[in-house]
Amino acid sequence: MTPRPESTTRRPGRRPGPARSREDILRAAQSVFAARGYEGSTVREIARRADVDAALVHYFFGSKRGVFAAAVSDALRPAELAPAVLHGDPDGLAERMLRRFLTRWESPEQRRPMLAIIRSAVSNEVAAAQLSEFITDEVLGLLVGSVPADHAPVRATMVGSQLIGLIMVRYIVKVEPLASVDTETLVRLTAPAIQRYLTTDAPSGRSPDP
């Protein structure tokens, strides 16, 4: 009897992990974090959304915290903004930074994963700590070398607080008219305040003479 040829049809199941799997997991993680927040998200759900085994998530990222940290880095990507923002006249630093920053947030495709990160951080201490660490080390760290040495970390942190507050009011809480004002008007009105944080001489702290 002639043996049957082996079937070339693959059995259903999880697909193997190609080179794109890490990126697929990040996209899935951002989607899950956006829908469920950090606390309500699980590695199993992220793996299911990415159509991979949970073991592959652990292989790439170690834990849910590791996935979240990578999702933060992937969503914010400060190194991509740095050359265009930091190179140029120091007096225009705030305007360049704010315009690039808002351009990214105005794109629905780019805004979606960033909103997931912010919302998770607002509702969970672990996510907030992860985001704070990333902003301090990766985002504000890029600014420290571009501002006056006096109080440089404080200056950079003040800029960060201004930007995060802007995100909350414009894109999350959506307070009018700030939520609807055009980007150029927002840049024109906000950049001078941020520029002061960056380059204005800090007061000496001495009390005025009587």
Coordinates of N, CA and C in Angstrom, one line a residue:
M1 N 0.8 -1.2 0.0 CA 0.0 0.0 0.0 C 0.9 1.2 0.0
T2 N 0.5 2.2 -0.9 CA 1.3 3.4 -1.0 C 1.1 4.3 0.2
P3 N 2.1 4.7 1.0 CA 1.9 5.5 2.1 C 1.4 6.9 1.7
R4 N 0.6 7.5 2.6 CA 0.0 8.8 2.3 C 1.1 9.8 2.5
P5 N 1.1 10.8 1.6 CA 2.1 11.9 1.8 C 1.7 12.7 3.1
E6 N 2.8 13.2 3.8 CA 2.5 14.0 5.0 C 1.8 15.3 4.6
S7 N 0.9 15.6 5.4 CA 0.1 16.9 5.2 C 1.1 18.1 5.4
T8 N 1.0 19.0 4.5 CA 1.7 20.3 4.6 C 1.0 21.3 5.4
T9 N -0.3 21.0 5.7 CA -1.1 22.0 6.5 C -0.7 22.0 7.9
R10 N -0.4 23.2 8.4 CA 0.1 23.4 9.8 C -1.1 23.3 10.7
R11 N -0.9 22.7 11.9 CA -2.0 22.6 12.9 C -2.2 24.0 13.4
P12 N -3.4 24.3 13.8 CA -3.7 25.6 14.4 C -2.9 25.8 15.7
G13 N -2.6 27.0 16.0 CA -1.9 27.3 17.3 C -1.1 28.6 17.2
R14 N -0.3 28.8 18.2 CA 0.4 30.1 18.2 C 1.5 30.1 17.1
R15 N 1.7 31.2 16.5 CA 2.7 31.3 15.4 C 4.0 31.4 16.1
P16 N 5.1 31.0 15.4 CA 6.4 31.1 16.0 C 6.8 32.6 16.1
G17 N 7.9 32.8 16.8 CA 8.3 34.2 17.0 C 9.4 34.7 16.0
P18 N 8.9 35.3 14.9 CA 9.8 35.9 14.0 C 10.4 37.2 14.5
A19 N 11.2 37.8 13.6 CA 11.9 39.1 14.1 C 10.9 40.1 14.5
R20 N 9.7 40.1 13.9 CA 8.7 41.1 14.2 C 8.0 40.9 15.5
S21 N 8.2 39.7 16.1 CA 7.4 39.4 17.3 C 7.6 40.4 18.4
R22 N 8.8 40.9 18.6 CA 9.0 41.9 19.7 C 8.1 43.1 19.4
E23 N 8.2 43.6 18.2 CA 7.4 44.8 17.9 C 5.9 44.5 18.0
D24 N 5.5 43.3 17.6 CA 4.0 42.9 17.7 C 3.6 42.9 19.2
I25 N 4.5 42.4 20.0 CA 4.2 42.4 21.5 C 4.1 43.8 22.0
L26 N 4.9 44.7 21.6 CA 4.9 46.1 22.1 C 3.6 46.7 21.6
R27 N 3.2 46.5 20.4 CA 1.9 47.1 19.9 C 0.7 46.5 20.7
A28 N 0.8 45.2 20.9 CA -0.3 44.6 21.7 C -0.3 45.1 23.1
A29 N 0.9 45.3 23.7 CA 0.9 45.8 25.1 C 0.4 47.2 25.2
Q30 N 0.7 48.0 24.3 CA 0.2 49.4 24.3 C -1.4 49.4 24.2
S31 N -1.9 48.5 23.4 CA -3.3 48.4 23.2 C -4.0 47.9 24.5
V32 N -3.4 46.9 25.1 CA -3.9 46.3 26.3 C -3.8 47.3 27.5
F33 N -2.7 48.0 27.6 CA -2.6 49.0 28.7 C -3.6 50.1 28.5
A34 N -3.8 50.5 27.2 CA -4.8 51.6 26.9 C -6.2 51.1 27.3
A35 N -6.5 49.9 27.1 CA -7.9 49.4 27.4 C -8.1 49.1 28.9
R36 N -7.1 48.5 29.5 CA -7.2 48.0 30.9 C -6.4 48.7 32.0
G37 N -5.5 49.6 31.5 CA -4.6 50.2 32.5 C -3.5 49.2 32.9
Y38 N -2.5 49.7 33.7 CA -1.4 48.8 34.1 C -1.9 47.6 35.0
E39 N -2.7 48.0 36.0 CA -3.1 47.0 37.0 C -4.0 45.9 36.4
G40 N -4.9 46.3 35.4 CA -5.8 45.3 34.8 C -5.2 44.5 33.7
S41 N -4.0 44.8 33.3 CA -3.3 44.1 32.2 C -2.5 42.9 32.7
T42 N -2.4 41.9 31.9 CA -1.6 40.7 32.2 C -0.7 40.3 31.0
V43 N 0.3 39.6 31.4 CA 1.2 39.1 30.3 C 0.4 38.2 29.4
R44 N -0.4 37.4 30.0 CA -1.2 36.4 29.2 C -2.1 37.1 28.2
E45 N -2.7 38.2 28.6 CA -3.6 39.0 27.7 C -2.8 39.7 26.6
I46 N -1.6 40.2 27.0 CA -0.7 40.8 26.0 C -0.3 39.8 24.9
A47 N 0.1 38.6 25.4 CA 0.5 37.5 24.5 C -0.7 37.1 23.6
R48 N -1.9 37.0 24.2 CA -3.0 36.6 23.3 C -3.3 37.6 22.3
R49 N -3.2 38.9 22.6 CA -3.4 40.0 21.7 C -2.3 40.0 20.6
A50 N -1.1 39.6 20.9 CA 0.0 39.6 20.0 C 0.0 38.3 19.2
D51 N -0.8 37.3 19.6 CA -0.8 36.0 19.0 C 0.5 35.3 19.1
V52 N 1.1 35.3 20.3 CA 2.3 34.6 20.6 C 2.2 33.9 22.0
D53 N 3.1 33.0 22.3 CA 3.1 32.4 23.6 C 3.5 33.4 24.7
A54 N 3.0 33.2 25.9 CA 3.3 34.1 27.0 C 4.8 34.0 27.3
A55 N 5.4 32.8 27.0 CA 6.8 32.6 27.3 C 7.7 33.5 26.4
L56 N 7.2 33.9 25.2 CA 8.0 34.7 24.4 C 8.0 36.2 24.9
V57 N 6.9 36.6 25.6 CA 6.8 37.9 26.2 C 7.8 37.9 27.4
H58 N 7.9 36.9 28.2 CA 8.9 36.8 29.2 C 10.3 36.7 28.7
Y59 N 10.5 36.1 27.6 CA 11.8 36.0 27.0 C 12.3 37.4 26.6
F60 N 11.5 38.2 25.9 CA 11.9 39.5 25.5 C 12.0 40.5 26.6
F61 N 11.0 40.5 27.6 CA 10.8 41.6 28.5 C 10.9 41.2 30.0
G62 N 10.9 39.9 30.3 CA 11.1 39.5 31.7 C 9.8 39.5 32.5
S63 N 9.1 40.5 32.4 CA 7.9 40.6 33.3 C 7.0 41.7 32.7
K64 N 5.8 41.9 33.4 CA 4.9 42.9 33.0 C 5.6 44.3 33.1
R65 N 6.3 44.5 34.2 CA 7.1 45.8 34.4 C 8.0 46.0 33.2
G66 N 8.7 44.9 32.8 CA 9.6 45.1 31.7 C 8.9 45.4 30.4
V67 N 7.7 44.8 30.2 CA 6.9 45.2 29.0 C 6.5 46.6 29.0
F68 N 6.1 47.1 30.2 CA 5.6 48.5 30.3 C 6.8 49.4 30.1
A69 N 7.9 49.1 30.7 CA 9.1 50.0 30.5 C 9.5 50.1 29.0
A70 N 9.4 49.0 28.3 CA 9.7 49.0 26.9 C 8.6 49.7 26.1
A71 N 7.4 49.6 26.5 CA 6.3 50.3 25.8 C 6.4 51.8 26.0
V72 N 6.9 52.3 27.2 CA 7.1 53.7 27.4 C 8.2 54.2 26.5
S73 N 9.3 53.5 26.4 CA 10.4 53.9 25.6 C 10.0 53.9 24.1
D74 N 9.2 52.9 23.7 CA 8.8 52.8 22.3 C 7.8 53.9 21.9
A75 N 7.0 54.3 22.9 CA 6.0 55.3 22.6 C 6.6 56.7 22.6
L76 N 7.5 57.0 23.5 CA 8.0 58.4 23.6 C 9.2 58.7 22.7
R77 N 10.1 57.7 22.6 CA 11.3 57.8 21.6 C 12.0 59.2 21.7
P78 N 12.5 59.6 22.8 CA 13.1 60.9 22.9 C 14.4 61.0 22.0
A79 N 15.1 59.9 21.8 CA 16.3 60.0 20.9 C 16.0 60.5 19.5
E80 N 14.7 60.2 19.0 CA 14.4 60.6 17.7 C 14.1 62.1 17.6
L81 N 13.7 62.7 18.7 CA 13.5 64.2 18.7 C 14.7 65.0 19.0
A82 N 15.7 64.4 19.7 CA 16.8 65.1 20.2 C 17.6 65.9 19.1
P83 N 18.0 65.3 18.0 CA 18.8 66.1 17.0 C 18.1 67.4 16.6
A84 N 16.8 67.3 16.2 CA 16.1 68.4 15.7 C 15.8 69.5 16.7
V85 N 15.7 69.0 18.0 CA 15.4 70.0 19.1 C 16.6 70.6 19.6
L86 N 17.7 69.9 19.9 CA 18.9 70.4 20.6 C 19.8 71.1 19.7
H87 N 19.8 70.9 18.4 CA 20.7 71.6 17.5 C 20.1 72.9 17.0
G88 N 20.7 74.0 17.3 CA 20.1 75.3 16.9 C 20.4 76.4 18.0
D89 N 19.8 77.5 17.7 CA 19.9 78.7 18.6 C 19.3 78.3 20.0
P90 N 20.0 78.4 21.1 CA 19.5 78.1 22.4 C 18.2 78.9 22.7
D91 N 18.1 80.1 22.2 CA 16.9 80.9 22.5 C 15.7 80.4 21.8
G92 N 15.8 79.5 20.9 CA 14.7 78.9 20.2 C 14.4 77.4 20.7
L93 N 15.1 77.0 21.7 CA 15.1 75.6 22.2 C 13.6 75.2 22.6
A94 N 13.0 76.1 23.4 CA 11.6 75.7 23.8 C 10.6 75.6 22.7
E95 N 10.7 76.5 21.7 CA 9.8 76.5 20.6 C 10.0 75.3 19.8
R96 N 11.3 74.9 19.5 CA 11.5 73.7 18.7 C 11.0 72.5 19.4
M97 N 11.3 72.4 20.7 CA 10.9 71.2 21.5 C 9.4 71.1 21.6
L98 N 8.7 72.2 21.8 CA 7.3 72.2 22.0 C 6.6 71.8 20.7
R99 N 7.1 72.4 19.6 CA 6.5 72.1 18.3 C 6.6 70.6 17.9
R100 N 7.8 70.1 18.1 CA 8.0 68.6 17.8 C 7.1 67.8 18.7
F101 N 7.1 68.2 20.0 CA 6.3 67.4 21.0 C 4.8 67.4 20.6
L102 N 4.3 68.6 20.3 CA 2.9 68.7 20.0 C 2.5 68.0 18.6
T103 N 3.5 68.1 17.7 CA 3.2 67.4 16.4 C 3.0 65.9 16.6
R104 N 3.8 65.4 17.5 CA 3.7 63.9 17.7 C 2.3 63.6 18.4
W105 N 2.0 64.5 19.4 CA 0.7 64.2 20.1 C -0.5 64.5 19.2
E106 N -0.4 65.3 18.2 CA -1.5 65.6 17.3 C -1.8 64.5 16.4
S107 N -0.9 63.6 16.2 CA -1.1 62.4 15.3 C -1.8 61.3 16.1
P108 N -3.1 61.0 15.7 CA -3.8 59.9 16.4 C -3.0 58.6 16.5
E109 N -2.3 58.2 15.5 CA -1.6 57.0 15.5 C -0.5 57.0 16.6
Q110 N 0.2 58.1 16.7 CA 1.3 58.3 17.7 C 0.8 58.6 19.0
R111 N -0.4 59.3 19.1 CA -0.9 59.6 20.4 C -1.5 58.4 21.2
R112 N -2.0 57.5 20.5 CA -2.7 56.3 21.1 C -1.8 55.6 22.1
P113 N -0.6 55.2 21.7 CA 0.2 54.5 22.7 C 0.7 55.4 23.8
M114 N 0.9 56.7 23.6 CA 1.4 57.6 24.6 C 0.2 57.8 25.6
L115 N -1.0 57.9 25.2 CA -2.1 58.0 26.1 C -2.2 56.8 27.0
A116 N -2.0 55.6 26.4 CA -2.0 54.4 27.2 C -1.0 54.5 28.3
I117 N 0.2 55.0 28.1 CA 1.2 55.1 29.1 C 0.8 56.1 30.2
I118 N 0.3 57.3 29.8 CA -0.1 58.3 30.8 C -1.2 57.8 31.6
R119 N -2.2 57.2 31.0 CA -3.4 56.8 31.8 C -3.0 55.7 32.8
S120 N -2.1 54.8 32.4 CA -1.6 53.7 33.3 C -0.9 54.3 34.4
A121 N -0.1 55.3 34.2 CA 0.7 55.9 35.2 C -0.1 56.7 36.2
V122 N -1.2 57.3 35.7 CA -2.1 58.0 36.6 C -2.8 57.1 37.6
S123 N -3.1 55.9 37.2 CA -3.9 55.0 38.0 C -3.1 53.9 38.8
N124 N -1.8 53.8 38.6 CA -1.0 52.8 39.2 C 0.4 53.3 39.6
E125 N 0.8 53.0 40.9 CA 2.0 53.5 41.4 C 3.2 52.9 40.7
V126 N 3.2 51.6 40.3 CA 4.3 51.0 39.7 C 4.5 51.6 38.3
A127 N 3.4 51.8 37.6 CA 3.5 52.4 36.2 C 4.0 53.8 36.4
A128 N 3.5 54.6 37.4 CA 4.0 55.9 37.6 C 5.5 56.0 37.9
A129 N 5.9 55.1 38.7 CA 7.4 55.0 39.0 C 8.2 54.7 37.7
Q130 N 7.7 53.8 36.9 CA 8.4 53.4 35.7 C 8.4 54.6 34.7
L131 N 7.3 55.3 34.6 CA 7.3 56.5 33.7 C 8.2 57.6 34.2
S132 N 8.1 57.8 35.5 CA 9.0 58.9 36.2 C 10.5 58.6 35.9
E133 N 10.8 57.3 36.1 CA 12.2 57.0 35.9 C 12.7 57.2 34.5
F134 N 11.8 56.8 33.6 CA 12.2 57.0 32.1 C 12.3 58.5 31.8
I135 N 11.3 59.3 32.2 CA 11.4 60.7 31.9 C 12.6 61.3 32.5
T136 N 12.9 61.0 33.7 CA 14.1 61.6 34.4 C 15.4 61.2 33.7
D137 N 15.5 59.9 33.4 CA 16.8 59.4 32.8 C 16.9 59.6 31.3
E138 N 15.9 59.5 30.6 CA 16.0 59.5 29.1 C 15.5 60.8 28.5
V139 N 14.4 61.4 29.0 CA 13.9 62.6 28.4 C 14.6 63.8 28.9
L140 N 14.5 64.0 30.2 CA 15.1 65.2 30.8 C 16.6 65.1 30.8
G141 N 17.2 63.9 30.8 CA 18.6 63.8 30.7 C 19.2 64.4 29.4
L142 N 18.4 64.4 28.3 CA 18.8 65.0 27.1 C 18.9 66.5 27.2
L143 N 18.0 67.1 28.1 CA 18.0 68.5 28.2 C 19.1 69.1 29.1
V144 N 19.5 68.3 30.1 CA 20.4 68.8 31.1 C 21.7 69.4 30.5
G145 N 22.2 68.8 29.4 CA 23.4 69.3 28.8 C 23.2 70.5 27.9
S146 N 21.9 70.9 27.8 CA 21.6 72.0 26.9 C 21.1 73.3 27.6
V147 N 21.1 73.2 28.9 CA 20.6 74.3 29.7 C 21.8 74.8 30.6
P148 N 21.7 76.0 31.2 CA 22.7 76.5 32.1 C 23.0 75.5 33.2
A149 N 24.2 75.4 33.6 CA 24.6 74.4 34.6 C 24.0 74.7 35.9
D150 N 23.6 75.9 36.3 CA 23.0 76.2 37.6 C 21.6 75.6 37.6
H151 N 21.4 74.7 38.5 CA 20.0 74.1 38.7 C 19.6 73.3 37.4
A152 N 20.5 72.8 36.7 CA 20.1 72.1 35.4 C 19.0 71.0 35.6
P153 N 19.2 70.1 36.6 CA 18.2 69.1 36.8 C 16.8 69.7 37.1
V154 N 16.8 70.7 38.0 CA 15.6 71.3 38.3 C 14.9 72.0 37.1
R155 N 15.7 72.7 36.3 CA 15.2 73.3 35.1 C 14.5 72.2 34.2
A156 N 15.2 71.1 34.0 CA 14.7 70.1 33.1 C 13.4 69.5 33.7
T157 N 13.4 69.3 35.0 CA 12.2 68.8 35.6 C 11.0 69.7 35.5
M158 N 11.3 71.0 35.6 CA 10.2 72.0 35.5 C 9.6 72.0 34.1
V159 N 10.5 71.8 33.1 CA 10.0 71.6 31.7 C 9.1 70.4 31.6
G160 N 9.6 69.3 32.2 CA 8.8 68.1 32.2 C 7.4 68.3 32.8
S161 N 7.4 69.0 33.9 CA 6.1 69.2 34.6 C 5.1 70.0 33.7
Q162 N 5.7 71.0 33.0 CA 4.9 71.8 32.1 C 4.3 71.0 31.0
L163 N 5.1 70.1 30.4 CA 4.7 69.3 29.3 C 3.6 68.3 29.7
I164 N 3.9 67.6 30.8 CA 2.9 66.6 31.3 C 1.6 67.3 31.7
G165 N 1.6 68.5 32.3 CA 0.4 69.2 32.6 C -0.4 69.6 31.3
L166 N 0.4 69.9 30.3 CA -0.3 70.3 29.0 C -0.9 69.1 28.4
I167 N -0.3 67.9 28.5 CA -0.9 66.7 28.0 C -2.2 66.4 28.7
M168 N -2.1 66.5 30.0 CA -3.3 66.1 30.8 C -4.5 67.0 30.4
V169 N -4.3 68.3 30.4 CA -5.4 69.3 30.1 C -5.9 69.2 28.7
R170 N -5.0 69.1 27.7 CA -5.4 69.1 26.3 C -5.9 67.8 25.8
Y171 N -5.2 66.7 26.1 CA -5.5 65.4 25.5 C -6.2 64.4 26.3
I172 N -6.2 64.5 27.7 CA -6.8 63.5 28.5 C -8.1 64.1 29.2
V173 N -8.0 65.2 29.9 CA -9.2 65.9 30.5 C -9.9 66.7 29.4
K174 N -9.2 67.2 28.4 CA -9.8 67.9 27.3 C -10.6 69.2 27.8
V175 N -9.9 70.0 28.5 CA -10.5 71.2 29.0 C -10.4 72.3 27.8
E176 N -11.6 72.8 27.6 CA -11.7 73.9 26.5 C -11.4 75.3 27.1
P177 N -10.9 76.2 26.3 CA -10.6 76.1 24.9 C -9.2 75.4 24.6
L178 N -8.5 75.0 25.6 CA -7.1 74.5 25.4 C -7.1 73.3 24.5
A179 N -8.2 72.5 24.7 CA -8.3 71.2 23.9 C -8.4 71.4 22.4
S180 N -8.9 72.6 22.0 CA -9.2 72.8 20.6 C -8.4 73.9 20.0
V181 N -7.6 74.6 20.7 CA -6.8 75.7 20.2 C -5.8 75.1 19.2
D182 N -5.5 75.8 18.1 CA -4.5 75.3 17.1 C -3.1 75.2 17.7
T183 N -2.3 74.3 17.1 CA -1.0 74.0 17.6 C -0.1 75.2 17.6
E184 N -0.1 76.0 16.5 CA 0.8 77.2 16.4 C 0.5 78.2 17.5
T185 N -0.8 78.4 17.8 CA -1.2 79.3 18.9 C -0.7 78.8 20.2
L186 N -0.8 77.5 20.4 CA -0.3 76.9 21.6 C 1.2 77.1 21.8
V187 N 1.9 76.8 20.7 CA 3.3 77.0 20.7 C 3.7 78.4 21.1
R188 N 3.0 79.4 20.4 CA 3.4 80.8 20.6 C 3.1 81.2 22.0
L189 N 2.1 80.7 22.7 CA 1.7 81.2 24.0 C 2.5 80.4 25.1
T190 N 2.9 79.2 24.8 CA 3.5 78.4 25.9 C 5.0 78.4 25.8
A191 N 5.6 78.5 24.6 CA 7.1 78.4 24.5 C 7.8 79.4 25.4
P192 N 7.3 80.7 25.5 CA 8.1 81.6 26.3 C 8.2 81.2 27.7
A193 N 7.2 80.6 28.3 CA 7.3 80.1 29.7 C 8.3 79.0 29.8
I194 N 8.3 78.1 28.9 CA 9.2 77.0 28.9 C 10.7 77.5 28.7
Q195 N 10.8 78.5 27.8 CA 12.1 79.0 27.5 C 12.7 79.6 28.8
R196 N 11.9 80.3 29.6 CA 12.4 80.8 30.9 C 12.9 79.8 31.8
Y197 N 12.2 78.6 31.9 CA 12.7 77.5 32.7 C 14.1 77.1 32.2
L198 N 14.3 77.1 30.9 CA 15.5 76.6 30.3 C 16.7 77.5 30.4
T199 N 16.5 78.8 30.2 CA 17.7 79.7 30.0 C 17.7 80.9 30.9
T200 N 16.7 81.3 31.6 CA 16.7 82.5 32.4 C 17.6 82.2 33.6
D201 N 18.4 83.3 33.9 CA 19.3 83.2 35.1 C 18.5 83.0 36.3
A202 N 18.9 82.0 37.2 CA 18.2 81.8 38.4 C 18.6 82.9 39.4
P203 N 17.6 83.3 40.2 CA 17.9 84.3 41.2 C 18.9 83.8 42.2
S204 N 19.7 84.8 42.8 CA 20.7 84.4 43.7 C 20.2 83.9 45.0
G205 N 19.0 84.2 45.4 CA 18.5 83.7 46.6 C 18.8 84.7 47.8
R206 N 19.5 85.7 47.6 CA 19.8 86.7 48.6 C 18.6 87.6 48.9
S207 N 18.4 87.9 50.1 CA 17.3 88.9 50.4 C 17.7 90.3 50.0
P208 N 16.8 91.1 49.5 CA 17.1 92.4 49.0 C 17.5 93.3 50.2
D209 N 18.4 94.2 49.9 CA 18.8 95.1 51.0 C 17.7 95.9 51.5
P210 N 17.6 96.2 52.8 CA 16.5 97.0 53.4 C 16.6 98.4 52.9

